[in-house]
Amino acid sequence: MTEVSLLKVQNLRVSYPIHSSILQRRIGENMAVKDVNFTISAGQTVGLVGESGSGKSTVARTIIGLEKADGGRIEFEGRDITQSTRTELKALRRDMQMVFQDPFASLNPRLSVQEIIVEPWLAHPDVVPKNRRASEAKALMDRVGLNPDYASRFPHQFSGGQRQRIGIARALALQPKLIICDEAVSALDVSVQAQVLNLLDDLKQEFNLAYLFISHDLSVIEHICDRVLVLNGGVVVEEGTPRELFENPQDDYTKRLFAAVPVIRPWLNGASSKPAGTIPRY
Amino acid sequence: MTTAPTTSAAPAMTKARRSRWGVHTRTLVPCAIIALIAVGAIFVPVLYGYDPLRVDLADRLKPPGSVLPNGSIAVFGTDQIGSDLFAQMMAGARVSLIIGAATLAIAGVIGVLIGMLAGYYGGWLDTVLMRVADIQLAFPAILLAVLLAAVLGQGVLNVIIVLSISNWVVFARIARSQVLALKDREYVEAARTLGLGNFHIIFRTLLPGSLPPILVVGTVELGHVVLAEAALSFLGVGVPMGTASLGSTIANGVQYLSTAWWISTLPGVLLLLLVLATGVLGDAVRDRLDPRLRSL
Amino acid sequence: MTEQLVADSRRAQSPLLSVRDLQVEFTTSAGIARALDGVSFDVQAGETLAILGESGSGKSVTSQAIMALLPKPAGSIVGGSILYDGIDLAKEPVSRVRDLCATDIAMIFQDPLSSLNPVFRIGDQVAEPFRRRLGMGKKEALARALELLKRVGIADAERRISNYPHQFSGGQRQRIMIAMAIALKPRILIADEPTTALDVTVQAQIMRLLAELQAETGMAMILISHDLGVVADSASRVAIMYAGRIIETGGIREVYDHPQHPYTKGLLDSIPGAHAMGEPLRPIVGSPPNLLDLPAGCAFHPRCPIAVPECRAAVPSLREPEGAALGHHVACIRAEEVRSHD
């Protein structure tokens, strides 16, 4: 690949301070991310898998600017984000957006759907002129598969999957080049999850989006990602295409992780521990 | 997620029962009561030609419904110096309402602003502002009132200043705790990732979310403020002599409770009605601000 | 203990737990939601039944109804029966059901942290059923608790028995919950999303532990989950729920390999990884229905790819379609078509 990478993360290090319980004095730090390196090219989907405490969410939050890096570089189109000024960062926000995990918590309950989708344009007024915002918001709703007639409804009137579509519409509003999906489909029911995954796939084709896809669900990662990084203890232990990792994991941790993934029909590959031919009763 | 019907149904039930009683009723009835008191406070003293300094010893301590020598009927009786109690109550309500509303507005705005800034920025700003609040709490309001009265003299404005100074802390604390609870919510983080500035996040995202409990506290505080004003007036550092307030009327009547119960009781009932109406109104307003109930 | 004998002899012929036509309603501001509508199933001793469904399908309400844990006063059983040991739990007062549940029917939940009391040492919490129900002394009860903690795989149990819940990881807390659940040797264990909050490697360990314990004790298990994969290894039978009804039930291999209800088939098709890579998923269109406003007839028909006008006419009841294996029941008038599309 000769193309310039969209996002380049080098030696990223992030820690959380530990405060003493009474005096709130800093007594140490908890290294959430120790040393993470990877790149994302335009239009590429990179997956970050790992279990809780692996640091995968911290990586995402640091890239989007919700946490501060302690060391290393995060380059977006060649510019180092960690050294950027506030105004530079604000400009970067346009190109980088995030879809959050919890479709119930990530939408302001006091704003209507239209207000939620218009909000990004309040921060970046030049993206869409004022008089076209309402119609553009409705167009976005339509694009993500929501009925534009519901623009004045509130988040609580939608189901989980529909809310996640609202979150995606909001992320799309600034026409970003990279969308970070932090467990974006984990809270959804499986039938709805598939709809949202397909939507993300379609949008990727249409807008040449790159995704950083964070999930604990390996089957989701396998489905949507071009490359996968396995994170354990704040370090990338293995990297490769999903096929390489699923079929021939090298690292011990990766092997254990993939072996634990539940199989839908364990009897098909002879992995079942259940005696065959149990008589079904009703 | 998996228990969706149950977890959402339980709180929905209590909400439902409240809303069935009618957000409309709960808004309109207190509004009507407050409006009635306000109208009375504006016009009744004028119509009665109420003069707080007039002393008419012949008409002292007449029970409600008495016919006075000048032929008029004192519906609520007269007080210890022969003033018509109804007119005096309404004049008192006027002062109490002005002091209450002004104090809440000043203390509320200052307190909420300080609390939100402290909660949002944290760090040394939070430490400094909240220590100031602690010091303020430790300093008795009465002492402050005496001090201010000594410096500025007695007056309604001074009472408002004193009560504002002693009440902003309540608003600051509740606003701060609300901001602390809300600022790490995903939707607030989402606003940050959109590139929205601190000003927008504080006033457009956090403030609306923090408002409901603040409103409820505000309505409770109205009662406190009116009572505090009564206490200050009782001690002679509140509204000056010759300005009737609900508090001073109640205070004056206390020593006549056994012989002329109405002097303290009737303004007390009016005060109760006022506090109750604002309390219910605050609750209803909170529900109206809740989008989950707006659709019902 | 004669009761026990009677019960044992009865167990030989009849199911341990028999839920019949169970109906549960929730009163909400917007109306009455029928969370369960005619749910029937049997559980035999020693078998594992998986109840699968998405949010709002009623799978958790089923367990709450059995354990008398329905949130009062919003939710209540309005019809049907829950027969356990000749007693209809649906008709008994809550206190009696709870009493019975303390010894015979145990339950573990999704979130072990909120089910454990944060201010007591876990040893005391695990020992508590022994002391309260069996009247053991403190020492003896703690010894039994230690035994149990070792059995569920708490490493260094001697030392950790005096730790508090927050000092354990999520997986360990779930192990502790399991220890408490099996303390009094229940005959039925209901596990409501036992691994949903856990990491995938821990999930595999917990599922293995549950299977082992079941083999040891011969208890019946009801596994409630939204995840078709998690239960595949341990369940022998499965009941798929949609909008408060069981829409397909049967042996798990039969149901997974030859789904006969379009919803089940759609669920299986929605799972990523079940496809060739790079191919789009085949999700079920639309959203799960609102229980307050269920579509007429079959609740699934608006999302169903093979719906016909008759689907709107009546709610289909469970039946054994032609060509289906014994015990495979489907609530769909076009079940045969689903199979032929296979």
PDB file of N, CA, C and O in Angstrom, chain A residues 127-178:
ATOM      1  N   VAL A 127     -20.415  23.879   7.476  1.00  0.00           N
ATOM      2  CA  VAL A 127     -20.682  22.618   6.770  1.00  0.00           C
ATOM      3  C   VAL A 127     -22.010  22.692   6.018  1.00  0.00           C
ATOM      4  O   VAL A 127     -22.098  22.345   4.849  1.00  0.00           O
ATOM      5  N   VAL A 128     -23.038  23.143   6.731  1.00  0.00           N
ATOM      6  CA  VAL A 128     -24.354  23.269   6.104  1.00  0.00           C
ATOM      7  C   VAL A 128     -24.929  24.628   6.492  1.00  0.00           C
ATOM      8  O   VAL A 128     -24.982  24.955   7.685  1.00  0.00           O
ATOM      9  N   PRO A 129     -25.323  25.446   5.510  1.00  0.00           N
ATOM     10  CA  PRO A 129     -25.898  26.756   5.852  1.00  0.00           C
ATOM     11  C   PRO A 129     -27.189  26.602   6.647  1.00  0.00           C
ATOM     12  O   PRO A 129     -27.911  25.619   6.512  1.00  0.00           O
ATOM     13  N   LYS A 130     -27.441  27.606   7.461  1.00  0.00           N
ATOM     14  CA  LYS A 130     -28.558  27.551   8.407  1.00  0.00           C
ATOM     15  C   LYS A 130     -29.890  27.165   7.769  1.00  0.00           C
ATOM     16  O   LYS A 130     -30.616  26.325   8.292  1.00  0.00           O
ATOM     17  N   ASN A 131     -30.184  27.757   6.633  1.00  0.00           N
ATOM     18  CA  ASN A 131     -31.516  27.559   6.061  1.00  0.00           C
ATOM     19  C   ASN A 131     -31.707  26.155   5.486  1.00  0.00           C
ATOM     20  O   ASN A 131     -32.814  25.753   5.177  1.00  0.00           O
ATOM     21  N   ARG A 132     -30.604  25.424   5.328  1.00  0.00           N
ATOM     22  CA  ARG A 132     -30.758  24.078   4.761  1.00  0.00           C
ATOM     23  C   ARG A 132     -30.627  22.975   5.802  1.00  0.00           C
ATOM     24  O   ARG A 132     -30.709  21.791   5.471  1.00  0.00           O
ATOM     25  N   ARG A 133     -30.398  23.374   7.068  1.00  0.00           N
ATOM     26  CA  ARG A 133     -30.097  22.363   8.078  1.00  0.00           C
ATOM     27  C   ARG A 133     -31.248  21.395   8.315  1.00  0.00           C
ATOM     28  O   ARG A 133     -31.051  20.190   8.412  1.00  0.00           O
ATOM     29  N   ALA A 134     -32.466  21.934   8.392  1.00  0.00           N
ATOM     30  CA  ALA A 134     -33.605  21.058   8.672  1.00  0.00           C
ATOM     31  C   ALA A 134     -33.761  20.016   7.574  1.00  0.00           C
ATOM     32  O   ALA A 134     -33.939  18.822   7.850  1.00  0.00           O
ATOM     33  N   SER A 135     -33.656  20.463   6.326  1.00  0.00           N
ATOM     34  CA  SER A 135     -33.855  19.510   5.234  1.00  0.00           C
ATOM     35  C   SER A 135     -32.682  18.529   5.148  1.00  0.00           C
ATOM     36  O   SER A 135     -32.871  17.347   4.857  1.00  0.00           O
ATOM     37  N   GLU A 136     -31.466  19.022   5.425  1.00  0.00           N
ATOM     38  CA  GLU A 136     -30.310  18.115   5.405  1.00  0.00           C
ATOM     39  C   GLU A 136     -30.421  17.051   6.500  1.00  0.00           C
ATOM     40  O   GLU A 136     -30.057  15.893   6.293  1.00  0.00           O
ATOM     41  N   ALA A 137     -30.906  17.479   7.670  1.00  0.00           N
ATOM     42  CA  ALA A 137     -31.071  16.526   8.772  1.00  0.00           C
ATOM     43  C   ALA A 137     -32.039  15.434   8.370  1.00  0.00           C
ATOM     44  O   ALA A 137     -31.827  14.252   8.633  1.00  0.00           O
ATOM     45  N   LYS A 138     -33.118  15.847   7.692  1.00  0.00           N
ATOM     46  CA  LYS A 138     -34.112  14.858   7.261  1.00  0.00           C
ATOM     47  C   LYS A 138     -33.515  13.940   6.207  1.00  0.00           C
ATOM     48  O   LYS A 138     -33.786  12.731   6.187  1.00  0.00           O
ATOM     49  N   ALA A 139     -32.687  14.503   5.345  1.00  0.00           N
ATOM     50  CA  ALA A 139     -32.050  13.678   4.321  1.00  0.00           C
ATOM     51  C   ALA A 139     -31.141  12.633   4.976  1.00  0.00           C
ATOM     52  O   ALA A 139     -31.096  11.473   4.550  1.00  0.00           O
ATOM     53  N   LEU A 140     -30.435  13.064   6.032  1.00  0.00           N
ATOM     54  CA  LEU A 140     -29.567  12.117   6.743  1.00  0.00           C
ATOM     55  C   LEU A 140     -30.385  11.016   7.409  1.00  0.00           C
ATOM     56  O   LEU A 140     -30.001   9.851   7.396  1.00  0.00           O
ATOM     57  N   MET A 141     -31.512  11.420   7.987  1.00  0.00           N
ATOM     58  CA  MET A 141     -32.378  10.412   8.607  1.00  0.00           C
ATOM     59  C   MET A 141     -32.794   9.388   7.574  1.00  0.00           C
ATOM     60  O   MET A 141     -32.766   8.180   7.818  1.00  0.00           O
ATOM     61  N   ASP A 142     -33.157   9.885   6.428  1.00  0.00           N
ATOM     62  CA  ASP A 142     -33.582   9.000   5.357  1.00  0.00           C
ATOM     63  C   ASP A 142     -32.438   8.058   4.968  1.00  0.00           C
ATOM     64  O   ASP A 142     -32.633   6.870   4.771  1.00  0.00           O
ATOM     65  N   ARG A 143     -31.227   8.634   4.909  1.00  0.00           N
ATOM     66  CA  ARG A 143     -30.077   7.844   4.476  1.00  0.00           C
ATOM     67  C   ARG A 143     -29.772   6.679   5.427  1.00  0.00           C
ATOM     68  O   ARG A 143     -29.364   5.615   5.009  1.00  0.00           O
ATOM     69  N   VAL A 144     -29.955   6.918   6.740  1.00  0.00           N
ATOM     70  CA  VAL A 144     -29.650   5.850   7.692  1.00  0.00           C
ATOM     71  C   VAL A 144     -30.859   4.958   7.971  1.00  0.00           C
ATOM     72  O   VAL A 144     -30.823   4.107   8.847  1.00  0.00           O
ATOM     73  N   GLY A 145     -31.941   5.190   7.216  1.00  0.00           N
ATOM     74  CA  GLY A 145     -33.080   4.284   7.331  1.00  0.00           C
ATOM     75  C   GLY A 145     -34.083   4.659   8.396  1.00  0.00           C
ATOM     76  O   GLY A 145     -34.769   3.799   8.941  1.00  0.00           O
ATOM     77  N   LEU A 146     -34.159   5.965   8.697  1.00  0.00           N
ATOM     78  CA  LEU A 146     -35.188   6.415   9.637  1.00  0.00           C
ATOM     79  C   LEU A 146     -36.221   7.217   8.868  1.00  0.00           C
ATOM     80  O   LEU A 146     -35.882   7.929   7.923  1.00  0.00           O
ATOM     81  N   ASN A 147     -37.442   7.130   9.286  1.00  0.00           N
ATOM     82  CA  ASN A 147     -38.505   7.889   8.650  1.00  0.00           C
ATOM     83  C   ASN A 147     -38.329   9.384   8.978  1.00  0.00           C
ATOM     84  O   ASN A 147     -38.401   9.773  10.136  1.00  0.00           O
ATOM     85  N   PRO A 148     -38.084  10.228   7.960  1.00  0.00           N
ATOM     86  CA  PRO A 148     -37.857  11.659   8.237  1.00  0.00           C
ATOM     87  C   PRO A 148     -39.046  12.347   8.895  1.00  0.00           C
ATOM     88  O   PRO A 148     -38.882  13.408   9.498  1.00  0.00           O
ATOM     89  N   ASP A 149     -40.210  11.732   8.798  1.00  0.00           N
ATOM     90  CA  ASP A 149     -41.384  12.332   9.449  1.00  0.00           C
ATOM     91  C   ASP A 149     -41.253  12.330  10.971  1.00  0.00           C
ATOM     92  O   ASP A 149     -41.982  13.018  11.667  1.00  0.00           O
ATOM     93  N   TYR A 150     -40.314  11.519  11.481  1.00  0.00           N
ATOM     94  CA  TYR A 150     -40.159  11.415  12.927  1.00  0.00           C
ATOM     95  C   TYR A 150     -39.130  12.409  13.461  1.00  0.00           C
ATOM     96  O   TYR A 150     -38.672  12.273  14.585  1.00  0.00           O
ATOM     97  N   ALA A 151     -38.774  13.396  12.653  1.00  0.00           N
ATOM     98  CA  ALA A 151     -37.682  14.303  13.028  1.00  0.00           C
ATOM     99  C   ALA A 151     -37.937  15.028  14.342  1.00  0.00           C
ATOM    100  O   ALA A 151     -37.011  15.361  15.066  1.00  0.00           O
ATOM    101  N   SER A 152     -39.200  15.260  14.668  1.00  0.00           N
ATOM    102  CA  SER A 152     -39.454  16.015  15.892  1.00  0.00           C
ATOM    103  C   SER A 152     -39.680  15.101  17.092  1.00  0.00           C
ATOM    104  O   SER A 152     -40.008  15.572  18.170  1.00  0.00           O
ATOM    105  N   ARG A 153     -39.497  13.800  16.896  1.00  0.00           N
ATOM    106  CA  ARG A 153     -39.659  12.899  18.043  1.00  0.00           C
ATOM    107  C   ARG A 153     -38.400  12.898  18.908  1.00  0.00           C
ATOM    108  O   ARG A 153     -37.342  13.330  18.487  1.00  0.00           O
ATOM    109  N   PHE A 154     -38.555  12.352  20.111  1.00  0.00           N
ATOM    110  CA  PHE A 154     -37.431  12.311  21.050  1.00  0.00           C
ATOM    111  C   PHE A 154     -36.831  10.905  21.088  1.00  0.00           C
ATOM    112  O   PHE A 154     -37.522   9.935  20.780  1.00  0.00           O
ATOM    113  N   PRO A 155     -35.561  10.813  21.505  1.00  0.00           N
ATOM    114  CA  PRO A 155     -34.879   9.517  21.456  1.00  0.00           C
ATOM    115  C   PRO A 155     -35.647   8.391  22.137  1.00  0.00           C
ATOM    116  O   PRO A 155     -35.639   7.262  21.649  1.00  0.00           O
ATOM    117  N   HIS A 156     -36.300   8.687  23.257  1.00  0.00           N
ATOM    118  CA  HIS A 156     -36.937   7.602  23.993  1.00  0.00           C
ATOM    119  C   HIS A 156     -38.094   6.969  23.223  1.00  0.00           C
ATOM    120  O   HIS A 156     -38.593   5.911  23.597  1.00  0.00           O
ATOM    121  N   GLN A 157     -38.512   7.622  22.142  1.00  0.00           N
ATOM    122  CA  GLN A 157     -39.616   7.065  21.365  1.00  0.00           C
ATOM    123  C   GLN A 157     -39.121   6.081  20.303  1.00  0.00           C
ATOM    124  O   GLN A 157     -39.901   5.597  19.500  1.00  0.00           O
ATOM    125  N   PHE A 158     -37.808   5.828  20.294  1.00  0.00           N
ATOM    126  CA  PHE A 158     -37.259   4.918  19.295  1.00  0.00           C
ATOM    127  C   PHE A 158     -36.703   3.670  19.966  1.00  0.00           C
ATOM    128  O   PHE A 158     -36.350   3.686  21.144  1.00  0.00           O
ATOM    129  N   SER A 159     -36.600   2.609  19.184  1.00  0.00           N
ATOM    130  CA  SER A 159     -36.000   1.378  19.696  1.00  0.00           C
ATOM    131  C   SER A 159     -34.481   1.526  19.671  1.00  0.00           C
ATOM    132  O   SER A 159     -33.937   2.468  19.094  1.00  0.00           O
ATOM    133  N   GLY A 160     -33.796   0.574  20.298  1.00  0.00           N
ATOM    134  CA  GLY A 160     -32.340   0.636  20.389  1.00  0.00           C
ATOM    135  C   GLY A 160     -31.664   0.762  19.032  1.00  0.00           C
ATOM    136  O   GLY A 160     -30.769   1.577  18.842  1.00  0.00           O
ATOM    137  N   GLY A 161     -32.112  -0.052  18.085  1.00  0.00           N
ATOM    138  CA  GLY A 161     -31.490  -0.022  16.770  1.00  0.00           C
ATOM    139  C   GLY A 161     -31.727   1.302  16.065  1.00  0.00           C
ATOM    140  O   GLY A 161     -30.828   1.851  15.419  1.00  0.00           O
ATOM    141  N   GLN A 162     -32.927   1.834  16.217  1.00  0.00           N
ATOM    142  CA  GLN A 162     -33.232   3.129  15.593  1.00  0.00           C
ATOM    143  C   GLN A 162     -32.404   4.234  16.220  1.00  0.00           C
ATOM    144  O   GLN A 162     -31.933   5.140  15.545  1.00  0.00           O
ATOM    145  N   ARG A 163     -32.214   4.145  17.536  1.00  0.00           N
ATOM    146  CA  ARG A 163     -31.390   5.156  18.205  1.00  0.00           C
ATOM    147  C   ARG A 163     -29.965   5.099  17.704  1.00  0.00           C
ATOM    148  O   ARG A 163     -29.321   6.134  17.542  1.00  0.00           O
ATOM    149  N   GLN A 164     -29.461   3.884  17.481  1.00  0.00           N
ATOM    150  CA  GLN A 164     -28.101   3.799  17.000  1.00  0.00           C
ATOM    151  C   GLN A 164     -28.008   4.399  15.595  1.00  0.00           C
ATOM    152  O   GLN A 164     -27.006   4.989  15.234  1.00  0.00           O
ATOM    153  N   ARG A 165     -29.088   4.287  14.829  1.00  0.00           N
ATOM    154  CA  ARG A 165     -29.111   4.945  13.515  1.00  0.00           C
ATOM    155  C   ARG A 165     -29.053   6.462  13.675  1.00  0.00           C
ATOM    156  O   ARG A 165     -28.417   7.157  12.878  1.00  0.00           O
ATOM    157  N   ILE A 166     -29.726   6.978  14.695  1.00  0.00           N
ATOM    158  CA  ILE A 166     -29.657   8.424  14.943  1.00  0.00           C
ATOM    159  C   ILE A 166     -28.214   8.812  15.251  1.00  0.00           C
ATOM    160  O   ILE A 166     -27.689   9.806  14.737  1.00  0.00           O
ATOM    161  N   GLY A 167     -27.555   7.996  16.089  1.00  0.00           N
ATOM    162  CA  GLY A 167     -26.154   8.259  16.424  1.00  0.00           C
ATOM    163  C   GLY A 167     -25.269   8.237  15.187  1.00  0.00           C
ATOM    164  O   GLY A 167     -24.342   9.040  15.053  1.00  0.00           O
ATOM    165  N   ILE A 168     -25.571   7.337  14.265  1.00  0.00           N
ATOM    166  CA  ILE A 168     -24.786   7.252  13.032  1.00  0.00           C
ATOM    167  C   ILE A 168     -25.053   8.480  12.158  1.00  0.00           C
ATOM    168  O   ILE A 168     -24.133   9.068  11.590  1.00  0.00           O
ATOM    169  N   ALA A 169     -26.311   8.896  12.092  1.00  0.00           N
ATOM    170  CA  ALA A 169     -26.650  10.091  11.314  1.00  0.00           C
ATOM    171  C   ALA A 169     -25.915  11.307  11.868  1.00  0.00           C
ATOM    172  O   ALA A 169     -25.393  12.137  11.123  1.00  0.00           O
ATOM    173  N   ARG A 170     -25.855  11.404  13.184  1.00  0.00           N
ATOM    174  CA  ARG A 170     -25.147  12.524  13.813  1.00  0.00           C
ATOM    175  C   ARG A 170     -23.660  12.492  13.455  1.00  0.00           C
ATOM    176  O   ARG A 170     -23.048  13.517  13.171  1.00  0.00           O
ATOM    177  N   ALA A 171     -23.082  11.282  13.473  1.00  0.00           N
ATOM    178  CA  ALA A 171     -21.661  11.164  13.136  1.00  0.00           C
ATOM    179  C   ALA A 171     -21.420  11.530  11.671  1.00  0.00           C
ATOM    180  O   ALA A 171     -20.408  12.129  11.322  1.00  0.00           O
ATOM    181  N   LEU A 172     -22.384  11.195  10.802  1.00  0.00           N
ATOM    182  CA  LEU A 172     -22.229  11.471   9.370  1.00  0.00           C
ATOM    183  C   LEU A 172     -22.386  12.948   9.036  1.00  0.00           C
ATOM    184  O   LEU A 172     -21.927  13.412   7.999  1.00  0.00           O
ATOM    185  N   ALA A 173     -23.047  13.685   9.935  1.00  0.00           N
ATOM    186  CA  ALA A 173     -23.421  15.069   9.629  1.00  0.00           C
ATOM    187  C   ALA A 173     -22.220  15.926   9.243  1.00  0.00           C
ATOM    188  O   ALA A 173     -22.340  16.848   8.448  1.00  0.00           O
ATOM    189  N   LEU A 174     -21.054  15.623   9.793  1.00  0.00           N
ATOM    190  CA  LEU A 174     -19.882  16.443   9.494  1.00  0.00           C
ATOM    191  C   LEU A 174     -19.054  15.881   8.343  1.00  0.00           C
ATOM    192  O   LEU A 174     -17.945  16.325   8.108  1.00  0.00           O
ATOM    193  N   GLN A 175     -19.600  14.909   7.654  1.00  0.00           N
ATOM    194  CA  GLN A 175     -18.912  14.280   6.525  1.00  0.00           C
ATOM    195  C   GLN A 175     -17.489  13.866   6.893  1.00  0.00           C
ATOM    196  O   GLN A 175     -16.513  14.308   6.280  1.00  0.00           O
ATOM    197  N   PRO A 176     -17.361  13.010   7.914  1.00  0.00           N
ATOM    198  CA  PRO A 176     -16.026  12.638   8.376  1.00  0.00           C
ATOM    199  C   PRO A 176     -15.343  11.659   7.425  1.00  0.00           C
ATOM    200  O   PRO A 176     -15.978  11.092   6.539  1.00  0.00           O
ATOM    201  N   LYS A 177     -14.033  11.517   7.630  1.00  0.00           N
ATOM    202  CA  LYS A 177     -13.297  10.519   6.862  1.00  0.00           C
ATOM    203  C   LYS A 177     -13.117   9.237   7.674  1.00  0.00           C
ATOM    204  O   LYS A 177     -12.901   8.176   7.120  1.00  0.00           O
ATOM    205  N   LEU A 178     -13.181   9.406   9.005  1.00  0.00           N
ATOM    206  CA  LEU A 178     -12.991   8.254   9.892  1.00  0.00           C
ATOM    207  C   LEU A 178     -14.099   8.254  10.945  1.00  0.00           C
ATOM    208  O   LEU A 178     -14.387   9.286  11.545  1.00  0.00           O
TER     209      LEU A 178
END
